[in-house]
XYZ file of C-alpha atoms in Angstrom:
666
model
C 47.893 -15.932 -5.411
C 50.163 -13.753 -3.667
C 48.476 -11.781 -0.712
C 48.859 -8.208 -0.786
C 50.547 -6.338 2.470
C 46.840 -4.688 3.262
C 44.887 -7.892 3.178
C 47.417 -9.784 5.109
C 47.432 -7.207 7.922
C 43.435 -6.813 7.707
C 43.130 -10.690 8.379
C 45.711 -10.652 11.048
C 43.600 -8.000 13.037
C 40.473 -10.184 12.479
C 41.215 -13.710 12.859
C 41.285 -15.933 15.915
C 44.088 -16.164 18.452
C 44.345 -19.335 19.766
C 41.992 -22.364 19.950
C 38.794 -22.793 21.839
C 37.027 -25.638 23.102
C 33.463 -24.483 23.422
C 32.837 -23.367 19.949
C 33.223 -27.330 18.924
C 31.041 -28.286 21.457
C 28.435 -25.859 20.316
C 28.921 -26.717 16.899
C 28.320 -30.587 17.402
C 25.140 -29.767 19.771
C 23.928 -27.402 16.875
C 24.467 -30.017 14.197
C 22.052 -32.679 16.618
C 19.386 -29.734 17.105
C 19.593 -29.521 13.236
C 19.214 -32.750 12.601
C 16.032 -33.390 15.249
C 14.477 -30.213 13.487
C 14.887 -31.715 10.125
C 13.802 -35.215 11.270
C 10.449 -33.297 12.899
C 9.688 -31.463 9.427
C 10.192 -34.963 7.613
C 7.904 -36.738 10.032
C 5.148 -33.854 9.958
C 5.105 -34.015 6.394
C 4.700 -37.964 6.162
C 2.311 -37.851 8.718
C 0.126 -35.344 7.215
C 0.165 -37.333 3.964
C -0.865 -40.685 5.634
C -3.504 -38.810 7.750
C -5.035 -37.347 4.456
C -4.544 -40.650 2.207
C -5.468 -43.250 4.735
C -7.163 -42.212 7.809
C -9.881 -39.891 6.547
C -11.941 -40.119 9.775
C -12.312 -38.041 12.658
C -9.232 -39.332 14.248
C -6.749 -37.989 11.786
C -8.711 -34.667 11.619
C -8.478 -34.183 15.393
C -5.072 -35.733 16.198
C -2.711 -36.545 13.648
C -2.832 -33.055 11.738
C -2.412 -31.225 15.173
C 0.638 -33.309 16.137
C 1.741 -32.843 12.650
C 1.544 -29.240 13.084
C 3.341 -29.161 16.593
C 6.070 -31.159 15.016
C 6.350 -28.766 11.967
C 6.513 -25.761 14.087
C 9.108 -27.348 16.479
C 11.319 -28.270 13.582
C 11.318 -24.963 11.962
C 12.318 -23.435 15.231
C 14.746 -26.078 15.857
C 16.510 -25.632 12.573
C 16.638 -21.967 12.961
C 18.388 -22.187 16.347
C 20.505 -24.913 15.312
C 21.996 -22.711 12.010
C 22.145 -19.627 14.306
C 24.357 -21.461 16.881
C 26.414 -23.426 14.409
C 26.963 -20.140 12.634
C 28.354 -18.844 15.508
C 30.638 -21.624 16.418
C 32.000 -21.629 12.963
C 32.772 -17.883 12.757
C 34.548 -17.965 16.276
C 36.612 -20.562 14.975
C 37.948 -18.156 12.019
C 37.402 -14.765 13.696
C 37.886 -13.210 16.963
C 34.861 -12.967 19.178
C 33.946 -9.457 18.857
C 34.293 -9.758 15.000
C 32.180 -13.200 14.973
C 29.401 -11.249 16.726
C 29.225 -8.666 14.575
C 29.498 -10.821 10.997
C 26.622 -12.541 12.752
C 24.540 -9.606 13.434
C 25.116 -8.584 9.688
C 24.189 -12.036 8.612
C 20.690 -11.999 10.808
C 19.742 -8.597 9.267
C 20.312 -9.991 5.754
C 18.690 -12.972 6.612
C 15.478 -11.457 8.003
C 15.327 -9.206 4.827
C 15.461 -11.676 2.357
C 12.820 -14.019 4.260
C 10.174 -11.387 4.933
C 10.597 -9.554 1.564
C 10.160 -13.147 -0.234
C 7.242 -13.756 1.918
C 5.722 -10.278 1.021
C 6.434 -10.788 -2.511
C 4.520 -14.146 -2.654
C 1.472 -12.643 -0.798
C 1.415 -9.937 -3.489
C 1.719 -12.181 -6.400
C -0.758 -14.861 -4.798
C -3.461 -11.795 -4.282
C -2.680 -10.660 -7.968
C -3.188 -14.155 -9.316
C -6.248 -14.485 -7.342
C -7.791 -11.283 -9.163
C -6.764 -12.216 -12.447
C -8.016 -15.483 -12.386
C -11.508 -14.078 -11.221
C -11.899 -10.976 -13.289
C -9.322 -11.049 -15.872
C -6.505 -8.519 -16.631
C -8.345 -5.717 -18.122
C -12.014 -4.301 -17.759
C -14.137 -2.035 -20.082
C -16.895 0.373 -18.195
C -18.679 3.249 -18.975
C -16.661 6.654 -18.160
C -19.771 7.626 -16.190
C -20.154 4.400 -14.456
C -23.486 3.667 -16.332
C -24.520 0.528 -18.063
C -23.904 0.618 -21.954
C -24.942 -1.286 -24.946
C -23.439 -2.439 -28.174
C -21.331 -5.063 -26.045
C -21.981 -7.896 -28.687
C -20.052 -5.940 -31.462
C -17.289 -4.619 -28.870
C -16.811 -8.283 -27.967
C -16.235 -9.399 -31.332
C -13.804 -6.870 -32.033
C -11.769 -7.295 -29.188
C -11.334 -10.984 -29.841
C -9.866 -10.293 -33.078
C -6.753 -8.316 -31.548
C -3.693 -10.660 -31.121
C -3.252 -9.451 -27.653
C -6.541 -10.386 -26.495
C -7.258 -14.107 -25.698
C -10.972 -13.823 -25.026
C -13.647 -11.237 -23.635
C -16.756 -11.485 -21.818
C -19.479 -8.915 -20.836
C -20.844 -9.133 -17.387
C -23.864 -7.061 -15.578
C -23.627 -6.648 -11.663
C -25.731 -5.004 -8.776
C -25.840 -5.225 -5.299
C -28.376 -7.582 -3.714
C -29.594 -9.020 -0.553
C -29.635 -12.925 -0.702
C -32.186 -14.589 1.653
C -32.440 -18.263 2.783
C -34.766 -19.811 5.015
C -32.141 -19.580 7.756
C -30.136 -16.384 7.343
C -29.911 -13.465 4.634
C -26.598 -11.615 3.700
C -25.508 -8.838 1.172
C -23.834 -10.000 -2.101
C -22.970 -8.623 -5.492
C -25.036 -10.571 -8.116
C -22.868 -10.824 -11.277
C -24.585 -12.146 -14.567
C -22.228 -13.739 -17.129
C -22.513 -15.545 -20.328
C -21.073 -19.137 -18.736
C -19.082 -20.000 -21.849
C -17.539 -16.481 -22.622
C -16.865 -16.125 -18.843
C -15.224 -19.744 -18.518
C -12.537 -18.378 -21.162
C -11.401 -15.586 -19.212
C -11.638 -16.550 -15.485
C -11.303 -19.518 -13.731
C -14.395 -19.831 -12.061
C -15.265 -23.246 -13.682
C -12.014 -24.412 -12.172
C -12.815 -23.204 -8.736
C -16.173 -25.148 -8.356
C -15.871 -27.062 -5.211
C -19.488 -28.659 -5.069
C -21.724 -28.993 -8.155
C -20.839 -28.088 -11.584
C -20.325 -25.024 -13.761
C -22.362 -26.695 -16.639
C -25.520 -26.385 -14.272
C -25.274 -22.581 -14.946
C -26.330 -23.011 -18.533
C -28.549 -26.164 -17.791
C -29.765 -26.230 -14.257
C -31.799 -29.321 -15.023
C -29.125 -31.465 -15.767
C -28.467 -31.920 -12.047
C -30.195 -34.675 -10.170
C -31.809 -32.594 -7.300
C -34.666 -34.535 -6.203
C -32.577 -36.205 -3.571
C -31.177 -33.128 -2.568
C -34.675 -31.758 -2.229
C -35.632 -34.493 -0.029
C -32.487 -34.225 2.264
C -33.249 -30.625 2.833
C -36.755 -31.238 3.618
C -35.824 -33.484 6.157
C -32.960 -31.395 7.719
C -35.800 -28.670 7.902
C -37.942 -31.153 9.626
C -35.163 -32.148 12.026
C -34.262 -28.508 12.791
C -37.872 -27.643 13.678
C -37.985 -30.678 16.113
C -35.005 -29.605 17.812
C -36.374 -25.802 18.363
C -39.515 -27.507 19.511
C -37.795 -29.854 21.978
C -35.449 -27.127 23.330
C -38.261 -24.757 23.780
C -40.083 -27.465 25.928
C -36.935 -27.955 28.062
C -36.548 -24.227 28.717
C -40.146 -24.300 30.391
C -39.851 -24.106 34.152
C -41.365 -27.323 35.835
C -44.367 -25.563 37.324
C -45.852 -24.418 34.307
C -48.546 -27.180 34.114
C -51.175 -25.117 32.646
C -48.928 -24.218 29.565
C -47.997 -27.935 29.307
C -51.497 -28.698 28.962
C -52.438 -26.046 26.832
C -49.383 -26.917 24.316
C -50.385 -30.734 24.614
C -54.183 -29.946 23.779
C -52.945 -27.580 20.574
C -50.829 -30.346 19.559
C -53.932 -32.697 19.485
C -56.405 -30.625 18.135
C -58.545 -30.412 21.075
C -60.521 -27.379 21.948
C -58.475 -25.094 24.190
C -59.595 -22.797 27.000
C -61.691 -19.775 26.458
C -59.104 -17.391 24.740
C -60.866 -14.411 25.821
C -59.955 -15.134 29.386
C -56.631 -14.091 30.784
C -54.322 -16.044 32.432
C -52.109 -15.571 35.367
C -49.481 -13.962 33.079
C -51.764 -11.570 31.812
C -52.046 -12.800 28.123
C -54.564 -11.038 25.994
C -56.284 -12.812 22.887
C -55.489 -10.518 19.988
C -59.169 -11.499 18.417
C -60.728 -9.815 21.260
C -58.226 -6.753 22.261
C -57.623 -5.646 18.614
C -61.500 -4.839 18.057
C -61.594 -3.065 21.206
C -58.792 -0.776 20.202
C -60.287 -0.285 16.914
C -63.378 0.986 18.659
C -65.923 -1.886 17.239
C -66.087 -4.814 19.110
C -68.445 -6.581 16.974
C -66.431 -6.139 13.532
C -64.951 -9.101 12.618
C -61.246 -8.898 12.104
C -58.366 -11.472 12.197
C -55.461 -10.441 14.333
C -53.283 -12.038 11.869
C -54.485 -10.033 8.938
C -51.554 -7.730 7.939
C -54.012 -5.261 6.308
C -55.333 -2.606 8.772
C -58.921 -1.831 8.967
C -60.294 1.298 6.520
C -60.616 4.598 8.820
C -63.935 5.464 10.124
C -65.826 7.394 7.293
C -64.258 5.621 4.096
C -66.858 5.257 1.484
C -67.686 2.817 -0.985
C -65.125 3.958 -3.368
C -62.295 3.313 -0.860
C -61.824 6.900 -0.051
C -62.096 8.801 3.456
C -62.303 12.086 4.469
C -58.508 12.085 4.528
C -57.689 10.583 1.173
C -56.570 7.215 2.313
C -56.821 4.446 -0.687
C -57.635 0.866 -0.326
C -55.443 -1.271 -2.578
C -57.971 -3.810 -2.767
C -60.373 -1.412 -4.364
C -58.000 0.636 -6.380
C -55.665 -1.664 -8.104
C -58.496 -3.427 -9.900
C -59.876 -0.129 -11.342
C -56.555 1.100 -12.331
C -56.050 -2.429 -14.138
C -59.567 -2.144 -15.736
C -58.670 1.599 -16.819
C -55.267 0.180 -18.423
C -53.138 2.426 -16.040
C -50.982 -0.396 -14.814
C -50.771 -4.060 -16.895
C -53.011 -6.814 -15.806
C -51.393 -9.396 -13.526
C -49.568 -12.376 -14.916
C -49.983 -15.468 -13.509
C -46.912 -17.630 -12.791
C -45.554 -20.159 -15.002
C -47.630 -23.344 -14.459
C -50.148 -21.478 -12.518
C -53.981 -22.126 -12.345
C -55.463 -18.856 -14.048
C -58.443 -19.095 -11.692
C -56.378 -18.704 -8.678
C -56.445 -15.207 -7.377
C -58.764 -13.845 -10.080
C -58.765 -10.134 -8.797
C -55.039 -10.188 -9.474
C -54.249 -9.219 -5.702
C -50.925 -10.856 -3.983
C -51.762 -12.856 -1.109
C -50.574 -12.001 2.143
C -47.751 -14.133 2.999
C -47.389 -15.279 7.079
C -44.975 -13.302 9.216
C -42.487 -15.145 11.005
C -41.528 -14.306 14.517
C -38.532 -12.119 13.435
C -40.657 -8.849 13.201
C -42.654 -7.312 10.378
C -41.106 -8.189 6.830
C -42.831 -7.331 3.410
C -44.652 -9.978 2.022
C -42.966 -12.339 -0.205
C -45.741 -13.550 -2.419
C -46.286 -9.706 -3.299
C -42.570 -9.469 -4.442
C -42.285 -9.804 -8.003
C -40.031 -11.976 -10.121
C -38.831 -10.622 -13.460
C -38.418 -13.107 -16.424
C -35.641 -12.549 -19.011
C -38.181 -10.635 -21.222
C -38.883 -8.231 -18.195
C -42.608 -9.746 -17.537
C -43.058 -9.945 -13.872
C -43.891 -13.250 -12.273
C -45.027 -14.492 -8.960
C -42.808 -16.949 -7.322
C -43.258 -19.091 -4.046
C -43.761 -16.988 -0.815
C -40.811 -18.493 0.751
C -37.791 -20.087 -0.962
C -37.134 -23.739 0.362
C -40.560 -24.301 1.322
C -43.590 -26.207 -0.347
C -43.179 -29.061 -2.760
C -39.766 -29.687 -3.620
C -40.728 -30.343 -7.309
C -42.885 -27.204 -7.369
C -42.078 -24.275 -9.641
C -38.544 -25.951 -10.855
C -38.846 -24.371 -14.487
C -39.106 -20.773 -12.745
C -35.861 -21.263 -10.891
C -32.704 -19.620 -12.056
C -29.058 -21.144 -11.483
C -26.984 -19.493 -9.105
C -23.184 -19.998 -8.022
C -22.059 -19.191 -4.645
C -19.039 -18.680 -2.866
C -17.979 -21.139 -0.169
C -18.096 -18.442 2.676
C -21.260 -17.167 1.466
C -23.365 -20.724 1.191
C -21.870 -21.445 5.014
C -23.235 -18.347 6.235
C -26.418 -18.652 4.324
C -26.489 -22.327 5.949
C -27.855 -23.986 2.758
C -26.663 -27.107 0.963
C -26.188 -27.487 -2.846
C -29.399 -27.627 -4.783
C -31.194 -25.280 -2.171
C -33.577 -22.780 -3.216
C -33.213 -19.165 -1.979
C -34.164 -15.612 -3.081
C -32.093 -12.642 -4.358
C -33.802 -9.476 -3.813
C -32.642 -6.088 -5.174
C -34.163 -2.636 -4.276
C -34.441 -1.979 -8.019
C -38.129 -2.339 -8.482
C -41.254 -0.742 -9.570
C -43.809 1.837 -7.980
C -47.161 0.622 -7.048
C -50.205 2.522 -5.369
C -48.991 0.440 -2.295
C -45.459 1.961 -2.535
C -41.825 0.584 -3.920
C -41.949 -2.978 -4.588
C -38.356 -4.351 -4.861
C -37.176 -7.086 -7.494
C -37.297 -10.455 -6.641
C -35.603 -13.689 -7.967
C -36.174 -17.288 -7.199
C -32.591 -19.192 -7.487
C -31.536 -22.608 -7.205
C -28.061 -23.141 -5.909
C -26.369 -25.226 -8.661
C -22.430 -24.612 -7.574
C -20.213 -23.543 -4.897
C -16.886 -22.175 -5.891
C -13.727 -21.666 -3.964
C -11.359 -18.865 -5.233
C -9.176 -18.616 -2.099
C -10.142 -14.963 -1.611
C -12.371 -14.261 1.172
C -14.080 -11.273 -0.508
C -14.883 -13.039 -3.528
C -15.994 -16.050 -1.727
C -18.132 -14.046 0.657
C -19.535 -11.549 -1.706
C -19.926 -12.645 -5.208
C -22.756 -14.676 -6.808
C -23.153 -15.616 -10.570
C -26.135 -16.084 -12.407
C -26.931 -16.097 -16.302
C -26.605 -12.701 -17.875
C -30.245 -12.435 -19.286
C -31.910 -12.972 -15.835
C -29.630 -10.390 -14.071
C -30.419 -8.129 -16.760
C -33.912 -8.711 -16.213
C -34.038 -8.322 -12.241
C -31.691 -5.159 -12.394
C -34.083 -3.798 -15.198
C -30.972 -3.104 -17.512
C -32.538 -4.081 -20.671
C -29.837 -5.085 -23.060
C -27.269 -3.034 -21.371
C -24.078 -4.501 -19.255
C -21.881 -3.136 -16.679
C -18.630 -3.984 -18.259
C -16.533 -6.123 -20.386
C -13.897 -8.428 -18.967
C -10.724 -8.943 -21.297
C -8.308 -11.689 -20.886
C -4.731 -11.193 -22.436
C -2.665 -13.642 -24.357
C 0.453 -12.526 -22.329
C -0.341 -10.970 -18.902
C 3.321 -9.193 -18.870
C 2.516 -7.501 -21.842
C -0.247 -5.506 -20.274
C 0.834 -1.698 -21.611
C 0.523 -2.778 -25.248
C -2.577 -4.539 -24.904
C -4.297 -1.599 -23.318
C -3.016 0.395 -26.358
C -4.173 -2.115 -28.783
C -7.501 -2.030 -26.774
C -8.049 1.622 -26.755
C -7.226 2.053 -30.438
C -10.082 -0.589 -31.186
C -12.308 1.221 -29.157
C -11.376 4.342 -30.624
C -12.139 2.807 -34.149
C -15.484 1.539 -33.061
C -16.481 5.391 -31.881
C -17.022 4.121 -28.492
C -15.183 7.278 -26.441
C -17.577 6.872 -23.818
C -16.006 3.651 -22.560
C -12.649 3.561 -20.496
C -9.894 0.776 -20.265
C -8.889 -0.231 -16.987
C -6.013 -2.843 -15.640
C -6.102 -4.844 -12.728
C -3.406 -2.431 -11.307
C -5.696 0.387 -11.480
C -8.737 -1.322 -10.321
C -6.904 -2.304 -7.164
C -4.576 0.511 -7.143
C -5.003 1.272 -3.386
C -4.780 -2.133 -1.976
C -1.290 -2.856 -4.132
C -0.094 0.632 -3.367
C -0.824 -0.151 0.322
C 1.192 -3.565 0.082
C 4.127 -1.696 -1.600
C 4.396 0.714 1.222
C 4.148 -1.937 3.823
C 6.869 -3.876 1.921
C 9.184 -0.473 2.100
C 8.414 0.140 5.562
C 9.512 -3.758 6.155
C 12.597 -3.239 4.557
C 13.690 0.060 6.020
C 12.726 -1.370 9.343
C 14.596 -4.482 9.268
C 17.632 -2.579 7.693
C 18.140 -1.092 11.141
C 19.452 -4.638 12.202
C 22.251 -4.246 9.843
C 22.919 -0.459 10.948
C 23.205 -1.804 14.482
C 26.006 -4.189 13.172
C 27.279 -1.509 11.356
C 27.821 0.681 14.422
C 29.545 -2.254 15.684
C 32.086 -2.431 12.873
C 32.489 1.430 13.314
C 33.396 0.725 17.108
C 35.767 -2.169 16.405
C 37.602 -0.420 13.923
C 38.258 2.630 15.786
C 39.340 0.346 18.904
C 41.436 -1.371 16.479
C 43.087 1.887 15.405
C 43.646 2.829 19.321
C 45.300 -0.568 19.836
C 47.321 -0.471 16.745
C 48.816 2.845 17.087
C 52.231 1.867 17.339
C 52.015 -0.728 14.507
C 50.599 2.228 12.035
C 53.320 4.431 13.131
C 56.075 1.776 12.264
C 54.379 1.140 8.864
C 54.267 4.972 8.179
C 57.959 5.160 9.419
C 58.842 2.445 6.775
C 57.261 4.440 4.065
C 53.787 3.055 4.061
C 51.349 5.658 2.652
C 48.250 7.234 4.269
C 45.920 5.391 1.369
C 47.651 2.139 2.193
C 46.902 2.522 6.047
C 43.325 3.723 5.092
C 42.901 0.693 2.858
C 43.984 -1.769 5.697
C 40.937 -0.968 8.075
C 38.471 -0.625 4.883
C 39.329 -4.129 4.155
C 38.552 -5.361 7.857
C 34.916 -3.910 7.301
C 34.465 -4.929 4.085
C 35.473 -8.444 4.971
C 32.861 -8.266 8.015
C 30.257 -7.051 5.717
C 30.849 -9.560 2.693
C 31.010 -12.684 4.935
C 27.892 -11.413 6.846
C 25.941 -10.673 4.004
C 26.753 -13.724 1.987
C 25.950 -15.826 4.842
C 22.509 -14.158 5.761
C 21.457 -14.290 2.499
C 22.271 -17.960 1.823
C 20.693 -18.514 5.145
C 17.735 -16.672 4.241
C 17.095 -18.616 0.962
C 17.519 -21.764 2.589
C 14.641 -20.885 4.906
C 12.625 -19.666 1.992
C 12.948 -23.053 0.456
C 11.775 -24.733 3.798
C 8.659 -22.627 3.902
C 7.666 -22.861 0.545
C 8.045 -26.736 0.606
C 6.710 -27.245 4.222
C 4.422 -24.405 5.169
C 3.346 -23.053 8.611
C 1.064 -24.585 10.825
C -1.813 -21.958 10.521
C -5.328 -22.909 11.612
C -7.654 -23.905 8.385
C -10.649 -21.987 10.114
C -8.797 -18.681 10.106
C -6.549 -18.873 6.857
C -7.214 -19.831 3.334
C -3.986 -21.749 3.037
C -1.290 -23.285 5.469
C 1.282 -23.011 2.601
C 2.887 -19.540 2.876
C 3.207 -18.523 -0.777
C 6.950 -17.524 -0.848
C 8.608 -15.798 -4.101
C 12.130 -15.063 -4.054
C 12.881 -11.813 -6.277
C 16.655 -11.923 -7.468
C 16.459 -8.126 -7.643
C 15.072 -7.877 -4.044
C 18.124 -10.283 -2.994
C 20.460 -7.903 -4.844
C 19.170 -4.690 -3.004
C 19.752 -6.416 0.232
C 23.252 -7.483 -0.489
C 24.196 -4.278 -1.942
C 22.265 -2.253 0.983
C 24.293 -4.225 3.485
C 27.425 -3.595 1.782
C 26.955 -0.078 1.745
C 26.326 0.456 5.329
C 29.229 -1.461 6.194
C 31.397 0.356 4.009
C 30.308 3.469 5.369
C 30.955 2.390 8.706
C 34.291 1.644 7.914
C 35.253 5.468 6.429
C 35.639 7.184 9.636
C 37.816 4.622 11.476
C 39.946 4.344 8.343
C 40.434 8.101 7.703
C 41.331 8.262 11.659
C 44.112 5.812 11.168
C 45.525 7.539 8.041
C 45.909 10.810 9.743
C 47.580 9.231 12.797
C 51.058 10.852 12.737
C 54.087 8.405 13.243
C 55.449 10.322 16.318
C 52.158 10.148 18.082
C 51.886 6.445 17.555
C 55.256 5.632 18.805
C 54.630 8.007 22.022
C 51.404 5.831 22.741
C 51.890 3.141 25.402
C 50.153 -0.038 26.209
């Protein structure tokens, strides 16, 4: 193909003049560095696989993965530096040094844009997938945020739609989860296990246990787990006691003797006497403070003595009521319902119906756990063991509710699979003694890992009927999750669901998509992506200023040639086209090379990943998603910036008069 005059002149201005030796040496070294980096990446990948498959002991976890991570990071850096130097060597062989540097600058900007935008798109889509897998694409709730009834008819009507794959009602509320070792806040979600398995991937996310235990908790073999948990509790208690003994000073012989005497069951010294540390016996001092030294009162009794002047009916001059007197009266009068004994409990136990006082631990005063009611599915209050995880492992098994916990939450609570814990909600009942929170004894039947810290640390799942009873919702639910047959057709599905709800006369319900439910999160991610795009585009802008300066210098340097061309009959348009082509050649080569290298690095990152510490990050493989639209936007933006930077030098060359160019000297 015959070259035009303008392209020939532009290439003549940009091409390398003479041969240089150093680019070839740099190229050879770059190839060696790239080969070493690729070898390190391959070794890291194979070593990690070998360590994971063959050496599952502590040596593989401590040494081989660490060495593989270092090799992987070093390989990525070596490949990046090698490609950069090799690109510079090739450009210097083809173009002059100044043009090669400008092309490399444009390529770096385009490469950074492609890699960063692909990473951010991957993170966004990964988060979107986790949200949809956990709670489906569409959620139906009450417009006022209140629970609603009639969810069974709504669910059946929605599942008849062609756009809907499945629907599952749920009820949720904020609770406190308490284990023998720790406590944490969470969101209790009540679900129908079979329906919820169709709208979410919770059943596939179970890391320990089994999702079917949510339906039938007795299907698990918990006896061995209970025995191990009891042995673990005893070991922890012995370790704490041994630590307390070690922390005592060597001179505390009296304390050691007292501890030994108490451990052997022998009579201790007179507790009424104060020791050298000023210790006072509560059984002696508390009656003194109350003003009646002869009144027998156990210092451990959490119920305070009645004020002076209280009559036999339980009232004093200030209107004080004794719950032990008033509650039986109210039950006899029918004001409050009689106490229902727990399932499998002895009816003769606690004949007056008063809750026993639970012993307090050393963490401070807390409500008596035995007085906290548990709600059965029918709403009947039951009494549960005072402390979860205590007592006989096989006691009260039929009263336990199955519960699924996230991996982060179960680690914070410090309990194993099969452990017994408590779920407490502020939604309770008012009694003469005050507000009593709702209480539910549960068993951990499964641990799920969703890959989202918020879900794994916050959400807990239980059967819907038990959650409704605990939260006192009756036959109402908080919302309905809807899974679509095609996630891409979100707007038509929303329109169909709203039309079906209108046909059912449920104008009190609203339909929200996952985008609307997490609007703030994804809006922030979009703004962050735009900010990163603009910031990295300045790298290309800096290279564009280089093109501007280079073309202006070329106009001044080639003034005589421009004047001769004009004298020979070249038009201003043709002269301007020459310098426009110079800028476009630099821009096209730089943007094409940068996009190509960026796609290469995206493929490496998607295949190899980054050595991220597993204790701080959920994944060691960054989600990289290359969007063709974003790649096109990067290429077009780079070309536009380069074209604009070539306009002024081209106009300057076109306006140059031949006489001025011929008068210029070197």
